[in-house]
mmCIF file of C-alpha atoms in Angstrom:
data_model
loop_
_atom_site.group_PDB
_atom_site.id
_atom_site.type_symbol
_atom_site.label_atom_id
_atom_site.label_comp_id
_atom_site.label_asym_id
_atom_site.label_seq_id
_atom_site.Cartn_x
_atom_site.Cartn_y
_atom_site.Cartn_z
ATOM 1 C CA UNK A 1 -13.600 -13.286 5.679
ATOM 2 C CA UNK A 2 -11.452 -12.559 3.180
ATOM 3 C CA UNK A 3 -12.064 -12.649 -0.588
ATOM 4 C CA UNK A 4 -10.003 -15.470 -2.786
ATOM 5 C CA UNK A 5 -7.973 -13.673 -5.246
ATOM 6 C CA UNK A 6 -6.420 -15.177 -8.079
ATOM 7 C CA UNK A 7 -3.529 -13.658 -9.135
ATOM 8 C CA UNK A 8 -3.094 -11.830 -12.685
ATOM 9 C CA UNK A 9 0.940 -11.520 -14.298
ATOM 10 C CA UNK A 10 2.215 -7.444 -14.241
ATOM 11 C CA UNK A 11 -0.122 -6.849 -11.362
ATOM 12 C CA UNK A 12 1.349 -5.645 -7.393
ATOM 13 C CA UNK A 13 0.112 -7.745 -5.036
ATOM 14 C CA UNK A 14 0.399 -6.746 -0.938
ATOM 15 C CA UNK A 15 0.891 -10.452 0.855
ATOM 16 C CA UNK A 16 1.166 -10.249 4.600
ATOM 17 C CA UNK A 17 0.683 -13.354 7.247
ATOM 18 C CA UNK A 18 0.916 -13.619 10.964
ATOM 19 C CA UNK A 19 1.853 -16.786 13.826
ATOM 20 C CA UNK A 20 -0.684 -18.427 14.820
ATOM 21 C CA UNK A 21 -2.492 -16.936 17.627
ATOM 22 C CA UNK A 22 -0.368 -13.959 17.334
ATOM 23 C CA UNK A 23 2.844 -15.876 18.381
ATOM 24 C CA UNK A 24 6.527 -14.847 17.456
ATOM 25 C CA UNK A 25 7.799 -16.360 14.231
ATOM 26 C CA UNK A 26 11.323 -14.816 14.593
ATOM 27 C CA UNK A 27 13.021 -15.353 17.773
ATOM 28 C CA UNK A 28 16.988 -14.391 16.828
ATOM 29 C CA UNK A 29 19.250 -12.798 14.045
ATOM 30 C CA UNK A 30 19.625 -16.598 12.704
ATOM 31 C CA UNK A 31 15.430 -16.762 11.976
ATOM 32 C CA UNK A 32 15.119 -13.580 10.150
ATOM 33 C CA UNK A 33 17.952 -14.447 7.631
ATOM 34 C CA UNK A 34 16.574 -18.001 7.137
ATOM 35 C CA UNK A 35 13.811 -16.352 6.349
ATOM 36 C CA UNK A 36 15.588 -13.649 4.283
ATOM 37 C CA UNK A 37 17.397 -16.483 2.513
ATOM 38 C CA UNK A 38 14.318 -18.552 1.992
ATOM 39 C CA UNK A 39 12.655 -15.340 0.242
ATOM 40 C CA UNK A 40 15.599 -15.972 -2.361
ATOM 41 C CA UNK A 41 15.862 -19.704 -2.593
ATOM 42 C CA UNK A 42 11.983 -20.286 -2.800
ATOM 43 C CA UNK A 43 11.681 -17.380 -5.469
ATOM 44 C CA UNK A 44 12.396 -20.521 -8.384
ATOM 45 C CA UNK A 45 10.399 -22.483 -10.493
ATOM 46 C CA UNK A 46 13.140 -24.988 -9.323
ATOM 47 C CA UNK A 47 13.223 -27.018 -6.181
ATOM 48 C CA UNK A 48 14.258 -25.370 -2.536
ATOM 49 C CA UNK A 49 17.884 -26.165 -2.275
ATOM 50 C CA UNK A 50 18.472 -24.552 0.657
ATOM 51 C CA UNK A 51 19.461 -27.757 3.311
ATOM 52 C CA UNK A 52 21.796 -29.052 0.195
ATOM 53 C CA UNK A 53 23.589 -26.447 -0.331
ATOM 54 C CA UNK A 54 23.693 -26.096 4.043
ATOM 55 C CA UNK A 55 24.807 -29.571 4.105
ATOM 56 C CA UNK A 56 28.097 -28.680 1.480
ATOM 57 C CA UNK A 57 29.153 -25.887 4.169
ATOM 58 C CA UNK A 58 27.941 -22.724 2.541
ATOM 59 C CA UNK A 59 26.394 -19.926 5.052
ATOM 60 C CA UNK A 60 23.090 -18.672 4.488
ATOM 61 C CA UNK A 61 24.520 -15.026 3.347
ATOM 62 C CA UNK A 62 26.929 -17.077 0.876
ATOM 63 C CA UNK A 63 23.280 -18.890 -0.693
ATOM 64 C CA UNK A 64 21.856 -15.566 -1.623
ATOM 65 C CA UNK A 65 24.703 -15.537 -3.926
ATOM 66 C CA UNK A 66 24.056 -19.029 -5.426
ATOM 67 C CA UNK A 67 22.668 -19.421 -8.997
ATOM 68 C CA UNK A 68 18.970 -20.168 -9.620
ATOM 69 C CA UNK A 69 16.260 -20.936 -11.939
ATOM 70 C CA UNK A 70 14.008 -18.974 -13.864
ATOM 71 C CA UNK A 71 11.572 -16.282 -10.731
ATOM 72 C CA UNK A 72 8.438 -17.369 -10.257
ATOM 73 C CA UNK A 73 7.752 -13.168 -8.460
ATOM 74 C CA UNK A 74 9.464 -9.879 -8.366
ATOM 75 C CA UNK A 75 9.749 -8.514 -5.019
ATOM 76 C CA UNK A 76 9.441 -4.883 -4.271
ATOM 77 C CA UNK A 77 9.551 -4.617 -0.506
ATOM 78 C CA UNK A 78 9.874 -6.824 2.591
ATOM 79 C CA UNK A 79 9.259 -6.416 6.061
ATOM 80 C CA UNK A 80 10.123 -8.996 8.880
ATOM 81 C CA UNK A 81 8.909 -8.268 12.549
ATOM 82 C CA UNK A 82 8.169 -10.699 15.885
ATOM 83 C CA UNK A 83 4.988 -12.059 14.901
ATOM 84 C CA UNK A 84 4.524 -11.291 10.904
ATOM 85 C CA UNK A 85 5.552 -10.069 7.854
ATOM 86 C CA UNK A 86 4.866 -8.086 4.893
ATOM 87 C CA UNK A 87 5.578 -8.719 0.955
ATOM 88 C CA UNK A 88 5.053 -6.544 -1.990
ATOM 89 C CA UNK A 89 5.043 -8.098 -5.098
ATOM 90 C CA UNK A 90 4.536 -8.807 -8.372
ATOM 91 C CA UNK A 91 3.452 -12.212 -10.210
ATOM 92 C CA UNK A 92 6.178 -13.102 -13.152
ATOM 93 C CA UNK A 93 4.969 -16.878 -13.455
ATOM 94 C CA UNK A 94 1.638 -17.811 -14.396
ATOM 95 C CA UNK A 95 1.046 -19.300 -10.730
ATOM 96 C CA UNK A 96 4.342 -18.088 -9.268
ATOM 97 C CA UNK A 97 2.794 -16.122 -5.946
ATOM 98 C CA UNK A 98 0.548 -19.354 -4.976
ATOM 99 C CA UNK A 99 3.924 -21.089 -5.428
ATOM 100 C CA UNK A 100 6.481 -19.045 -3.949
ATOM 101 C CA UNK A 101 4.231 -18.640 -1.113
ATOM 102 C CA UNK A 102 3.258 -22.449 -0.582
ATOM 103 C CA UNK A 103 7.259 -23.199 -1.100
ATOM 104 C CA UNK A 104 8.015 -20.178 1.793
ATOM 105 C CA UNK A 105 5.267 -21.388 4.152
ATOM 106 C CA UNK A 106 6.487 -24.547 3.904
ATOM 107 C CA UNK A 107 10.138 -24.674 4.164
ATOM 108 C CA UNK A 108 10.163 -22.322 7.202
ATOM 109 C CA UNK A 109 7.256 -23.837 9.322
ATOM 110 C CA UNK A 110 9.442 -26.656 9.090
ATOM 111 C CA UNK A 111 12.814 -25.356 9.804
ATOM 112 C CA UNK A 112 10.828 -23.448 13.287
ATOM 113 C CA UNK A 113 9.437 -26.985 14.280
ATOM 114 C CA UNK A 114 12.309 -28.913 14.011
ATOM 115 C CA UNK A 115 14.948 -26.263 15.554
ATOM 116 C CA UNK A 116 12.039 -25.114 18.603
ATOM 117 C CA UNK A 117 10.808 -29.058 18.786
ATOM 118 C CA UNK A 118 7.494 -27.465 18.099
ATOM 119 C CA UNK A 119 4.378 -29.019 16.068
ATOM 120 C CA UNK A 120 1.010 -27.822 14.072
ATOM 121 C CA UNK A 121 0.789 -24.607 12.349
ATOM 122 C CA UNK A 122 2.844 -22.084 12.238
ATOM 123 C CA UNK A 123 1.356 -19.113 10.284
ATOM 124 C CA UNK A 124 -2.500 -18.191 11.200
ATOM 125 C CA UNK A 125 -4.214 -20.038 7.940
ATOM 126 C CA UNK A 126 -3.206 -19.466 4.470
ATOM 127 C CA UNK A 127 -0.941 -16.273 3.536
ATOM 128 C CA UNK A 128 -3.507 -13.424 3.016
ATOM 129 C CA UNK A 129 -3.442 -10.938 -0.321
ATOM 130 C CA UNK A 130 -4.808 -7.556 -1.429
ATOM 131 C CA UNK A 131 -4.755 -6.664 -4.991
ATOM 132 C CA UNK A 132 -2.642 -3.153 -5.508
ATOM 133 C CA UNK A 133 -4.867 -1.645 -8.060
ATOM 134 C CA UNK A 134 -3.800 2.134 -7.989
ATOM 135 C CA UNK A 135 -0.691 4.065 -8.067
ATOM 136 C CA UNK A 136 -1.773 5.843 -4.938
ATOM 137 C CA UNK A 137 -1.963 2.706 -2.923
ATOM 138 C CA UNK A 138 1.140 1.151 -4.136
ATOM 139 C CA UNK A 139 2.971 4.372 -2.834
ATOM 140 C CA UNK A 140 1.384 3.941 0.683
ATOM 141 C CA UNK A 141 2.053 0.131 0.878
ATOM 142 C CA UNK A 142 5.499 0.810 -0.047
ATOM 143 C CA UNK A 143 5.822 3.510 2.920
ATOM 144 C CA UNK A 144 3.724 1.272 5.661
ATOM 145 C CA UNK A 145 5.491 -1.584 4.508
ATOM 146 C CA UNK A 146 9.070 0.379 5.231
ATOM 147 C CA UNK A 147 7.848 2.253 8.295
ATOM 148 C CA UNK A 148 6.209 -1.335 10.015
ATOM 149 C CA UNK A 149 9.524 -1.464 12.343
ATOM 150 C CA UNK A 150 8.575 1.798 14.490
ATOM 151 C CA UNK A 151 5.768 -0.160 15.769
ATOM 152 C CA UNK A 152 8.503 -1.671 17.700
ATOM 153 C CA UNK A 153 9.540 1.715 19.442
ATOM 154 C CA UNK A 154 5.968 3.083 19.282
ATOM 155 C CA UNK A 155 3.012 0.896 19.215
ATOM 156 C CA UNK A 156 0.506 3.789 18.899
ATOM 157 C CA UNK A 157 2.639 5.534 16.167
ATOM 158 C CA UNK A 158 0.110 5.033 13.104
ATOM 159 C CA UNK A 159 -3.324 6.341 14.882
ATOM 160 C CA UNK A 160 -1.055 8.926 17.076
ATOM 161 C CA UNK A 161 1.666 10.257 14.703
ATOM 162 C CA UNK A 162 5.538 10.126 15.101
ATOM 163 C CA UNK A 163 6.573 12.670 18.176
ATOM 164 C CA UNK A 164 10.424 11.965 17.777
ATOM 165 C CA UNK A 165 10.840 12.013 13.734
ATOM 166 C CA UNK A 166 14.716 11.617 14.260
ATOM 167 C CA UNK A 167 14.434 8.702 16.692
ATOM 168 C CA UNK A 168 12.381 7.058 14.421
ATOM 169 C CA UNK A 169 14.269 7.550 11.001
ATOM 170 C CA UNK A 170 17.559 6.470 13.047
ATOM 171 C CA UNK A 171 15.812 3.213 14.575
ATOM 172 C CA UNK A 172 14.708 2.707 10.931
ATOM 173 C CA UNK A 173 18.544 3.370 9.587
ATOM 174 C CA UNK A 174 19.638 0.159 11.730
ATOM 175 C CA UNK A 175 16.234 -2.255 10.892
ATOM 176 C CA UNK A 176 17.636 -5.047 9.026
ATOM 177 C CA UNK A 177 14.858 -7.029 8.630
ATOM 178 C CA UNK A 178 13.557 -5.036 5.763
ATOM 179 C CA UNK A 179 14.173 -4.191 2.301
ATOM 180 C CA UNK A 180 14.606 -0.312 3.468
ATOM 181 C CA UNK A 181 18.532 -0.532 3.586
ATOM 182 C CA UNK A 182 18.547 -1.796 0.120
ATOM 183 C CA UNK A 183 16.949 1.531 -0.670
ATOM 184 C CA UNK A 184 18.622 4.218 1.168
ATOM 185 C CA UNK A 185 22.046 3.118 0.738
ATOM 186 C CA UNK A 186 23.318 2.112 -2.537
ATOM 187 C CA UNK A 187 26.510 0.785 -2.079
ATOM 188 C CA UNK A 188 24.348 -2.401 -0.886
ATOM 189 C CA UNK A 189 24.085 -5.415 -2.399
ATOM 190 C CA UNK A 190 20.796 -7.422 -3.048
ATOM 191 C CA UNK A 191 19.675 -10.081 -4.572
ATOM 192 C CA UNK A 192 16.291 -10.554 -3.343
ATOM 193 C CA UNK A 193 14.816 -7.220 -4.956
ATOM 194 C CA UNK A 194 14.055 -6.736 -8.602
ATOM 195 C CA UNK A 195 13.355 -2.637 -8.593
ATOM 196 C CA UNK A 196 13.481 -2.218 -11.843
ATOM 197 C CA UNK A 197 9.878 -4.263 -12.439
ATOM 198 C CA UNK A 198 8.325 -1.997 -10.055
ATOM 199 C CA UNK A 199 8.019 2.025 -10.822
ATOM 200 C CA UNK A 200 11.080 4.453 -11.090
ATOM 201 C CA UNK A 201 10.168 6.046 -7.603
ATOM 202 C CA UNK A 202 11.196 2.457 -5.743
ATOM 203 C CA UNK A 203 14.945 3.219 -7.031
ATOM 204 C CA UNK A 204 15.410 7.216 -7.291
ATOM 205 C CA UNK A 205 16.935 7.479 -3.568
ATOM 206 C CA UNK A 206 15.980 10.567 -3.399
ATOM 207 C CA UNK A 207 12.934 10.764 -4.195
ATOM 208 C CA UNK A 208 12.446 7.332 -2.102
ATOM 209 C CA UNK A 209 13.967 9.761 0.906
ATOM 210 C CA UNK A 210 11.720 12.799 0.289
ATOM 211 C CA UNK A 211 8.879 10.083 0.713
ATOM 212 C CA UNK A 212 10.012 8.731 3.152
ATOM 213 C CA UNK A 213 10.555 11.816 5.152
ATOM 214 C CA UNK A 214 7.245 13.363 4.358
ATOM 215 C CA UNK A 215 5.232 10.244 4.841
ATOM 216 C CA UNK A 216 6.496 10.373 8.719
ATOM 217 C CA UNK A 217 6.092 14.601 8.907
ATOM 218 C CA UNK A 218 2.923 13.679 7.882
ATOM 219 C CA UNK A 219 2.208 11.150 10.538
ATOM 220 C CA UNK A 220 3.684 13.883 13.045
ATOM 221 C CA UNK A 221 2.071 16.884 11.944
ATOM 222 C CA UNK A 222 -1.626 14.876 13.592
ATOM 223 C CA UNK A 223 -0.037 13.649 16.410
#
């Protein structure tokens, strides 16, 4: 069983929660951006304003452009795949990560049950946390948070290393579901990341891509 943590201002925090039972959470494009949007919206000590400003015909890409209140987290790195997802972050607000994560939870449990005419719980129990206390750790989190997506090509890729480095780094290229686009190429646009609250290897592309690359050599050179 997991330890509570409570959650301290200017310290990284790795949150990470899975479907109940292991089922999908995403199904299509149009679940991972409402969740991508939501990540944006929810990220307010304001109210989620997301079906109002739906219901005045604005897409979801054109609400991650819409003004907000004051954060309640700064986000580092995301990660969206079938049946989970991964957050790195870092509390602004005194109780900002309860409450972006209660507001998340929330709002997107109950966008899945109406839309899939589903009911009961989404997400397997409360979001789960791990305190980032060293500089070491924060670098691996933000590599195994990037790299989650090859699981997709190669299940066994983390215990058995990477065999096809270029396969992988090209299936990673085309991943939107992550923050990892937002990093390699920066003629992108974001508004859900705020790099500059997290250290200066996060935004130096390449040193991000040296990481990157020897992270997965790594992985390779024990398979």
């Amino acid at each position: 069983m997991l330890r509570r943590i409570f959650f301290v201002s200017d310290c990284y925090y790795h949150i990470y929660n899975r479907g109940t039972d292991k089922i999908k959470i995403f199904f299509n494009e149009k679940d991972y951006l409402r969740f991508i949007v939501l990540l944006y919206v929810c990220n307010s000590v304001g109210p989620v304003r997301l079906e109002y400003f739906l219901s005045q015909g604005r897409s979801l890409r054109d609400i991650l452009s819409e003004p907000r209140e004051k954060d309640l987290v700064y986000i580092g790195a995301y990660c969206l795949m079938p049946n989970h997802f991964h957050l790195l972050i870092k509390e602004k607000a005194k109780g900002g990560i309860t409450s972006f994560m209660k507001k998340i939870g929330t709002a997107y449990a109950m966008y899945m049950n109406k839309k899939y005419e589903r009911s009961g719980n989404l997400f397997q129990g409360r979001f789960k946390a791990e305190l980032v206390d060293k500089d070491e750790y924060l670098r691996y989190l933000f590599a195994y948070i990037h790299l989650n997506p090859i699981k997709l090509i190669d299940s066994k890729w983390e215990g058995n290393g990477i065999k096809y480095i270029k396969r992988a780094k090209k299936f990673l290229n085309n991943y939107k579901w992550s923050s990892y686009q937002f990093y390699i190429d920066k003629k992108e646009t974001d508004f859900i990341l705020d790099k500059k609250e997290f250290p200066k290897y996060f935004d130096d592309l390449k040193e991000f891509s040296e990481f990157i690359k020897e992270w997965l050599e790594y992985r390779a050179s024990d398979y």
